[in-house]
Amino acid sequence: MPLHPEIAKFLAGLPAPAEGPLDPVAMRAADEAHVAPVHERLPLHAVEDTTVRTPSGDVPVRVYTPDEADAHGVLVYFHGGAFFLGSLETHDHVARALAKGTGLKVVSVGYRLAPEAAFPAGLDDCYAVVRRVAEDGRSLGWDGTTLAVAGDSSGGTFAAAVAARAHDEGFDRITHQILYYPSLDLDFDVDRYASLRENAVGYGLETAD
């Protein structure tokens, strides 16, 4: 099946994958270099950087308030990045769009990244923030209704895992789960999924990544 011309055009513009071992620090810096300046971003009523105290330490979050209402439903958002890329900055535009589009207050989580912070550090951060929002929602301006978890790519994986963990632990405050192209099977055996060989290079998400 041939690629759609627009997809082929997009792929042709992607930089070639770097040779040798992956360098997460350099790759993160490259991503950050493409972040739009603040004055070019979607305007909202308020955007605030803060931290959430959790059992494993303080987790940085960015809170997006869409309008002047005294209270809102809350959407806790986990950014993508293959578990080792992405940040509050690189996915700021996604969080802003979610706040604007849903009318919910969005809490974007700056969870710890691999390989420096091994699994389950990032998942623990995401889950702890959701629990904290539910336990201390009044200070955040949560209206006690919607408490959604959402994420894209690896963040979608974390959203699914957070919801599953909440279910297993009897935590029933999550009302919605929104998964944007998550990885729900992390078995990277190239003999199990042919696409891991056929699309290993040149399609924007390398198998090595």
PDB file of C-alpha atoms in Angstrom:
ATOM      1  CA  MET A   1       0.000   0.000   0.000  1.00  0.00           C
ATOM      2  CA  PRO A   2       1.622   3.307  -1.042  1.00  0.00           C
ATOM      3  CA  LEU A   3       1.934   6.216   1.362  1.00  0.00           C
ATOM      4  CA  HIS A   4      -0.460   9.132   0.996  1.00  0.00           C
ATOM      5  CA  PRO A   5       1.403  11.959  -0.804  1.00  0.00           C
ATOM      6  CA  GLU A   6       1.135  14.281   2.189  1.00  0.00           C
ATOM      7  CA  ILE A   7       2.579  11.624   4.496  1.00  0.00           C
ATOM      8  CA  ALA A   8       5.374  10.920   2.013  1.00  0.00           C
ATOM      9  CA  LYS A   9       6.151  14.652   1.907  1.00  0.00           C
ATOM     10  CA  PHE A  10       6.294  14.769   5.713  1.00  0.00           C
ATOM     11  CA  LEU A  11       8.607  11.766   5.923  1.00  0.00           C
ATOM     12  CA  ALA A  12      10.911  13.184   3.261  1.00  0.00           C
ATOM     13  CA  GLY A  13      11.441  16.241   5.459  1.00  0.00           C
ATOM     14  CA  LEU A  14      12.475  14.286   8.538  1.00  0.00           C
ATOM     15  CA  PRO A  15      16.177  14.391   9.437  1.00  0.00           C
ATOM     16  CA  ALA A  16      18.108  11.176   9.006  1.00  0.00           C
ATOM     17  CA  PRO A  17      18.485   9.186  12.248  1.00  0.00           C
ATOM     18  CA  ALA A  18      21.796   9.778  13.965  1.00  0.00           C
ATOM     19  CA  GLU A  19      24.464   7.139  13.629  1.00  0.00           C
ATOM     20  CA  GLY A  20      25.779   5.284  16.653  1.00  0.00           C
ATOM     21  CA  PRO A  21      24.231   5.023  20.121  1.00  0.00           C
ATOM     22  CA  LEU A  22      21.276   7.253  20.940  1.00  0.00           C
ATOM     23  CA  ASP A  23      22.118  10.433  22.838  1.00  0.00           C
ATOM     24  CA  PRO A  24      19.025  11.362  24.874  1.00  0.00           C
ATOM     25  CA  VAL A  25      20.503  14.674  26.044  1.00  0.00           C
ATOM     26  CA  ALA A  26      21.242  15.846  22.502  1.00  0.00           C
ATOM     27  CA  MET A  27      17.865  14.640  21.246  1.00  0.00           C
ATOM     28  CA  ARG A  28      16.047  16.519  24.016  1.00  0.00           C
ATOM     29  CA  ALA A  29      17.978  19.681  23.247  1.00  0.00           C
ATOM     30  CA  ALA A  30      17.036  19.383  19.573  1.00  0.00           C
ATOM     31  CA  ASP A  31      13.358  19.056  20.486  1.00  0.00           C
ATOM     32  CA  GLU A  32      13.484  22.035  22.838  1.00  0.00           C
ATOM     33  CA  ALA A  33      15.069  24.161  20.097  1.00  0.00           C
ATOM     34  CA  HIS A  34      11.854  23.926  18.060  1.00  0.00           C
ATOM     35  CA  VAL A  35       9.520  25.164  20.813  1.00  0.00           C
ATOM     36  CA  ALA A  36       7.615  28.313  19.858  1.00  0.00           C
ATOM     37  CA  PRO A  37       8.210  31.461  21.934  1.00  0.00           C
ATOM     38  CA  VAL A  38       5.554  32.215  24.549  1.00  0.00           C
ATOM     39  CA  HIS A  39       4.058  35.163  22.669  1.00  0.00           C
ATOM     40  CA  GLU A  40       3.232  32.892  19.723  1.00  0.00           C
ATOM     41  CA  ARG A  41       1.384  30.281  21.775  1.00  0.00           C
ATOM     42  CA  LEU A  42      -2.380  29.868  22.126  1.00  0.00           C
ATOM     43  CA  PRO A  43      -3.511  32.398  24.774  1.00  0.00           C
ATOM     44  CA  LEU A  44      -5.427  31.167  27.826  1.00  0.00           C
ATOM     45  CA  HIS A  45      -6.775  32.804  30.966  1.00  0.00           C
ATOM     46  CA  ALA A  46      -3.802  31.591  33.018  1.00  0.00           C
ATOM     47  CA  VAL A  47      -0.768  29.318  32.744  1.00  0.00           C
ATOM     48  CA  GLU A  48       1.212  28.562  35.900  1.00  0.00           C
ATOM     49  CA  ASP A  49       4.275  26.441  36.665  1.00  0.00           C
ATOM     50  CA  THR A  50       4.298  24.778  40.062  1.00  0.00           C
ATOM     51  CA  THR A  51       5.187  21.488  41.734  1.00  0.00           C
ATOM     52  CA  VAL A  52       3.179  18.691  43.279  1.00  0.00           C
ATOM     53  CA  ARG A  53       4.593  17.052  46.375  1.00  0.00           C
ATOM     54  CA  THR A  54       4.512  13.260  46.095  1.00  0.00           C
ATOM     55  CA  PRO A  55       5.980  10.335  48.049  1.00  0.00           C
ATOM     56  CA  SER A  56       8.873  10.164  45.565  1.00  0.00           C
ATOM     57  CA  GLY A  57       9.580  13.894  45.538  1.00  0.00           C
ATOM     58  CA  ASP A  58       8.297  17.107  43.989  1.00  0.00           C
ATOM     59  CA  VAL A  59       6.984  16.702  40.445  1.00  0.00           C
ATOM     60  CA  PRO A  60       6.934  19.771  38.174  1.00  0.00           C
ATOM     61  CA  VAL A  61       3.564  20.516  36.590  1.00  0.00           C
ATOM     62  CA  ARG A  62       2.116  23.258  34.418  1.00  0.00           C
ATOM     63  CA  VAL A  63      -1.494  24.245  35.087  1.00  0.00           C
ATOM     64  CA  TYR A  64      -3.603  25.686  32.252  1.00  0.00           C
ATOM     65  CA  THR A  65      -6.812  27.520  33.155  1.00  0.00           C
ATOM     66  CA  PRO A  66      -9.035  28.134  30.120  1.00  0.00           C
ATOM     67  CA  ASP A  67     -11.313  30.865  31.478  1.00  0.00           C
ATOM     68  CA  GLU A  68     -12.303  32.921  34.516  1.00  0.00           C
ATOM     69  CA  ALA A  69     -14.647  30.370  36.117  1.00  0.00           C
ATOM     70  CA  ASP A  70     -14.078  29.753  39.830  1.00  0.00           C
ATOM     71  CA  ALA A  71     -13.892  25.970  39.390  1.00  0.00           C
ATOM     72  CA  HIS A  72     -13.334  23.502  36.553  1.00  0.00           C
ATOM     73  CA  GLY A  73     -13.174  19.851  35.783  1.00  0.00           C
ATOM     74  CA  VAL A  74      -9.561  18.703  35.535  1.00  0.00           C
ATOM     75  CA  LEU A  75      -7.655  16.839  32.845  1.00  0.00           C
ATOM     76  CA  VAL A  76      -4.241  15.478  33.858  1.00  0.00           C
ATOM     77  CA  TYR A  77      -2.063  15.265  30.748  1.00  0.00           C
ATOM     78  CA  PHE A  78       1.048  13.115  30.210  1.00  0.00           C
ATOM     79  CA  HIS A  79       3.234  14.154  27.269  1.00  0.00           C
ATOM     80  CA  GLY A  80       4.682  11.774  24.703  1.00  0.00           C
ATOM     81  CA  GLY A  81       8.306  11.189  23.793  1.00  0.00           C
ATOM     82  CA  ALA A  82       9.037   7.445  23.807  1.00  0.00           C
ATOM     83  CA  PHE A  83       9.586   7.593  27.591  1.00  0.00           C
ATOM     84  CA  PHE A  84      12.920   9.428  27.206  1.00  0.00           C
ATOM     85  CA  LEU A  85      11.964  12.612  25.334  1.00  0.00           C
ATOM     86  CA  GLY A  86       9.398  15.381  25.761  1.00  0.00           C
ATOM     87  CA  SER A  87       8.795  17.974  28.440  1.00  0.00           C
ATOM     88  CA  LEU A  88       6.368  20.589  29.700  1.00  0.00           C
ATOM     89  CA  GLU A  89       7.808  22.888  27.031  1.00  0.00           C
ATOM     90  CA  THR A  90       7.799  20.605  23.991  1.00  0.00           C
ATOM     91  CA  HIS A  91       4.152  19.666  24.579  1.00  0.00           C
ATOM     92  CA  ASP A  92       2.932  23.029  25.833  1.00  0.00           C
ATOM     93  CA  HIS A  93       0.956  23.529  22.605  1.00  0.00           C
ATOM     94  CA  VAL A  94      -0.884  20.243  23.136  1.00  0.00           C
ATOM     95  CA  ALA A  95      -1.860  21.106  26.705  1.00  0.00           C
ATOM     96  CA  ARG A  96      -3.044  24.559  25.656  1.00  0.00           C
ATOM     97  CA  ALA A  97      -5.182  23.087  22.882  1.00  0.00           C
ATOM     98  CA  LEU A  98      -6.697  20.560  25.294  1.00  0.00           C
ATOM     99  CA  ALA A  99      -7.604  23.300  27.787  1.00  0.00           C
ATOM    100  CA  LYS A 100      -9.100  25.495  25.072  1.00  0.00           C
ATOM    101  CA  GLY A 101     -10.966  22.676  23.378  1.00  0.00           C
ATOM    102  CA  THR A 102     -12.398  21.003  26.480  1.00  0.00           C
ATOM    103  CA  GLY A 103     -12.914  23.915  28.880  1.00  0.00           C
ATOM    104  CA  LEU A 104     -11.176  21.830  31.530  1.00  0.00           C
ATOM    105  CA  LYS A 105      -8.252  22.899  33.672  1.00  0.00           C
ATOM    106  CA  VAL A 106      -5.267  20.949  32.362  1.00  0.00           C
ATOM    107  CA  VAL A 107      -2.443  19.761  34.611  1.00  0.00           C
ATOM    108  CA  SER A 108       0.531  18.771  32.456  1.00  0.00           C
ATOM    109  CA  VAL A 109       2.989  16.503  34.277  1.00  0.00           C
ATOM    110  CA  GLY A 110       6.771  16.822  33.936  1.00  0.00           C
ATOM    111  CA  TYR A 111       7.439  13.228  34.906  1.00  0.00           C
ATOM    112  CA  ARG A 112      10.932  11.755  35.206  1.00  0.00           C
ATOM    113  CA  LEU A 113      12.427  10.366  32.016  1.00  0.00           C
ATOM    114  CA  ALA A 114      14.352   7.235  31.110  1.00  0.00           C
ATOM    115  CA  PRO A 115      17.138   6.196  31.036  1.00  0.00           C
ATOM    116  CA  GLU A 116      18.213   8.396  33.968  1.00  0.00           C
ATOM    117  CA  ALA A 117      15.067   7.514  35.905  1.00  0.00           C
ATOM    118  CA  ALA A 118      14.280   3.845  35.350  1.00  0.00           C
ATOM    119  CA  PHE A 119      10.758   2.437  35.234  1.00  0.00           C
ATOM    120  CA  PRO A 120       8.499   2.833  37.143  1.00  0.00           C
ATOM    121  CA  ALA A 121       9.707   6.331  38.125  1.00  0.00           C
ATOM    122  CA  GLY A 122       7.779   8.173  35.407  1.00  0.00           C
ATOM    123  CA  LEU A 123       4.629   6.157  35.998  1.00  0.00           C
ATOM    124  CA  ASP A 124       4.879   6.756  39.744  1.00  0.00           C
ATOM    125  CA  ASP A 125       5.072  10.516  39.132  1.00  0.00           C
ATOM    126  CA  CYS A 126       2.013  10.477  36.872  1.00  0.00           C
ATOM    127  CA  TYR A 127      -0.057   8.383  39.247  1.00  0.00           C
ATOM    128  CA  ALA A 128       0.938  10.432  42.283  1.00  0.00           C
ATOM    129  CA  VAL A 129      -0.106  13.680  40.607  1.00  0.00           C
ATOM    130  CA  VAL A 130      -3.538  12.268  39.753  1.00  0.00           C
ATOM    131  CA  ARG A 131      -4.017  11.106  43.334  1.00  0.00           C
ATOM    132  CA  ARG A 132      -2.891  14.491  44.629  1.00  0.00           C
ATOM    133  CA  VAL A 133      -5.322  16.342  42.382  1.00  0.00           C
ATOM    134  CA  ALA A 134      -8.182  14.249  43.751  1.00  0.00           C
ATOM    135  CA  GLU A 135      -7.069  14.613  47.367  1.00  0.00           C
ATOM    136  CA  ASP A 136      -6.287  18.328  47.250  1.00  0.00           C
ATOM    137  CA  GLY A 137      -8.450  19.439  44.366  1.00  0.00           C
ATOM    138  CA  ARG A 138      -9.991  22.393  46.138  1.00  0.00           C
ATOM    139  CA  SER A 139      -6.713  24.311  46.152  1.00  0.00           C
ATOM    140  CA  LEU A 140      -6.420  23.669  42.418  1.00  0.00           C
ATOM    141  CA  GLY A 141      -9.954  24.810  41.688  1.00  0.00           C
ATOM    142  CA  TRP A 142     -11.305  21.352  40.836  1.00  0.00           C
ATOM    143  CA  ASP A 143     -15.092  21.307  40.872  1.00  0.00           C
ATOM    144  CA  GLY A 144     -15.202  17.659  41.957  1.00  0.00           C
ATOM    145  CA  THR A 145     -16.714  16.382  38.710  1.00  0.00           C
ATOM    146  CA  THR A 146     -14.533  15.451  35.730  1.00  0.00           C
ATOM    147  CA  LEU A 147     -11.100  14.035  36.511  1.00  0.00           C
ATOM    148  CA  ALA A 148      -9.691  12.821  33.194  1.00  0.00           C
ATOM    149  CA  VAL A 149      -6.309  11.307  32.367  1.00  0.00           C
ATOM    150  CA  ALA A 150      -4.945  11.796  28.860  1.00  0.00           C
ATOM    151  CA  GLY A 151      -1.696  11.275  27.019  1.00  0.00           C
ATOM    152  CA  ASP A 152      -0.139  10.875  23.610  1.00  0.00           C
ATOM    153  CA  SER A 153       2.217   8.079  22.570  1.00  0.00           C
ATOM    154  CA  SER A 154       4.223   7.075  25.668  1.00  0.00           C
ATOM    155  CA  GLY A 155       2.032   9.479  27.627  1.00  0.00           C
ATOM    156  CA  GLY A 156      -0.963   7.508  26.410  1.00  0.00           C
ATOM    157  CA  THR A 157       0.709   4.395  27.764  1.00  0.00           C
ATOM    158  CA  PHE A 158       1.071   6.115  31.126  1.00  0.00           C
ATOM    159  CA  ALA A 159      -2.573   7.254  31.046  1.00  0.00           C
ATOM    160  CA  ALA A 160      -3.711   3.671  30.486  1.00  0.00           C
ATOM    161  CA  ALA A 161      -1.384   2.381  33.204  1.00  0.00           C
ATOM    162  CA  VAL A 162      -2.517   5.070  35.654  1.00  0.00           C
ATOM    163  CA  ALA A 163      -6.163   4.149  35.073  1.00  0.00           C
ATOM    164  CA  ALA A 164      -5.399   0.440  35.486  1.00  0.00           C
ATOM    165  CA  ARG A 165      -3.418   1.058  38.667  1.00  0.00           C
ATOM    166  CA  ALA A 166      -6.208   3.224  40.047  1.00  0.00           C
ATOM    167  CA  HIS A 167      -8.668   0.421  39.383  1.00  0.00           C
ATOM    168  CA  ASP A 168      -6.431  -2.135  41.081  1.00  0.00           C
ATOM    169  CA  GLU A 169      -5.993   0.082  44.141  1.00  0.00           C
ATOM    170  CA  GLY A 170      -9.680   0.952  44.453  1.00  0.00           C
ATOM    171  CA  PHE A 171      -9.163   4.615  43.554  1.00  0.00           C
ATOM    172  CA  ASP A 172     -12.375   5.505  41.725  1.00  0.00           C
ATOM    173  CA  ARG A 173     -12.164   9.240  41.074  1.00  0.00           C
ATOM    174  CA  ILE A 174     -10.959   9.038  37.452  1.00  0.00           C
ATOM    175  CA  THR A 175     -13.928   9.697  35.151  1.00  0.00           C
ATOM    176  CA  HIS A 176     -12.350   9.635  31.685  1.00  0.00           C
ATOM    177  CA  GLN A 177      -9.367   8.044  29.953  1.00  0.00           C
ATOM    178  CA  ILE A 178      -8.192   9.553  26.642  1.00  0.00           C
ATOM    179  CA  LEU A 179      -5.419   7.751  24.772  1.00  0.00           C
ATOM    180  CA  TYR A 180      -3.752   9.282  21.709  1.00  0.00           C
ATOM    181  CA  TYR A 181      -1.865   6.564  19.756  1.00  0.00           C
ATOM    182  CA  PRO A 182      -0.567   4.821  22.902  1.00  0.00           C
ATOM    183  CA  SER A 183       1.817   1.881  23.061  1.00  0.00           C
ATOM    184  CA  LEU A 184      -0.261  -0.781  24.757  1.00  0.00           C
ATOM    185  CA  ASP A 185       2.065  -3.674  23.996  1.00  0.00           C
ATOM    186  CA  LEU A 186       5.728  -3.014  24.734  1.00  0.00           C
ATOM    187  CA  ASP A 187       6.965  -6.352  23.402  1.00  0.00           C
ATOM    188  CA  PHE A 188       9.650  -5.262  20.938  1.00  0.00           C
ATOM    189  CA  ASP A 189      10.438  -8.731  19.595  1.00  0.00           C
ATOM    190  CA  VAL A 190      11.042  -8.018  15.899  1.00  0.00           C
ATOM    191  CA  ASP A 191      10.017 -11.568  15.060  1.00  0.00           C
ATOM    192  CA  ARG A 192       6.569 -10.962  16.543  1.00  0.00           C
ATOM    193  CA  TYR A 193       5.718  -7.716  14.752  1.00  0.00           C
ATOM    194  CA  ALA A 194       6.930  -7.480  11.163  1.00  0.00           C
ATOM    195  CA  SER A 195       6.469  -3.695  11.186  1.00  0.00           C
ATOM    196  CA  LEU A 196       9.336  -3.410  13.666  1.00  0.00           C
ATOM    197  CA  ARG A 197      11.586  -4.613  10.831  1.00  0.00           C
ATOM    198  CA  GLU A 198       9.803  -3.226   7.783  1.00  0.00           C
ATOM    199  CA  ASN A 199       9.366   0.270   9.256  1.00  0.00           C
ATOM    200  CA  ALA A 200      12.449   0.269  11.458  1.00  0.00           C
ATOM    201  CA  VAL A 201      14.090   3.273   9.801  1.00  0.00           C
ATOM    202  CA  GLY A 202      12.769   6.349   8.031  1.00  0.00           C
ATOM    203  CA  TYR A 203       9.239   6.612   9.375  1.00  0.00           C
ATOM    204  CA  GLY A 204       9.774   9.071  12.216  1.00  0.00           C
ATOM    205  CA  LEU A 205       9.884   6.631  15.118  1.00  0.00           C
ATOM    206  CA  GLU A 206      12.841   4.314  14.742  1.00  0.00           C
ATOM    207  CA  THR A 207      12.718   0.841  16.275  1.00  0.00           C
ATOM    208  CA  ALA A 208      16.024   1.651  18.010  1.00  0.00           C
ATOM    209  CA  ASP A 209      14.358   4.623  19.747  1.00  0.00           C
TER     210      ASP A 209
END
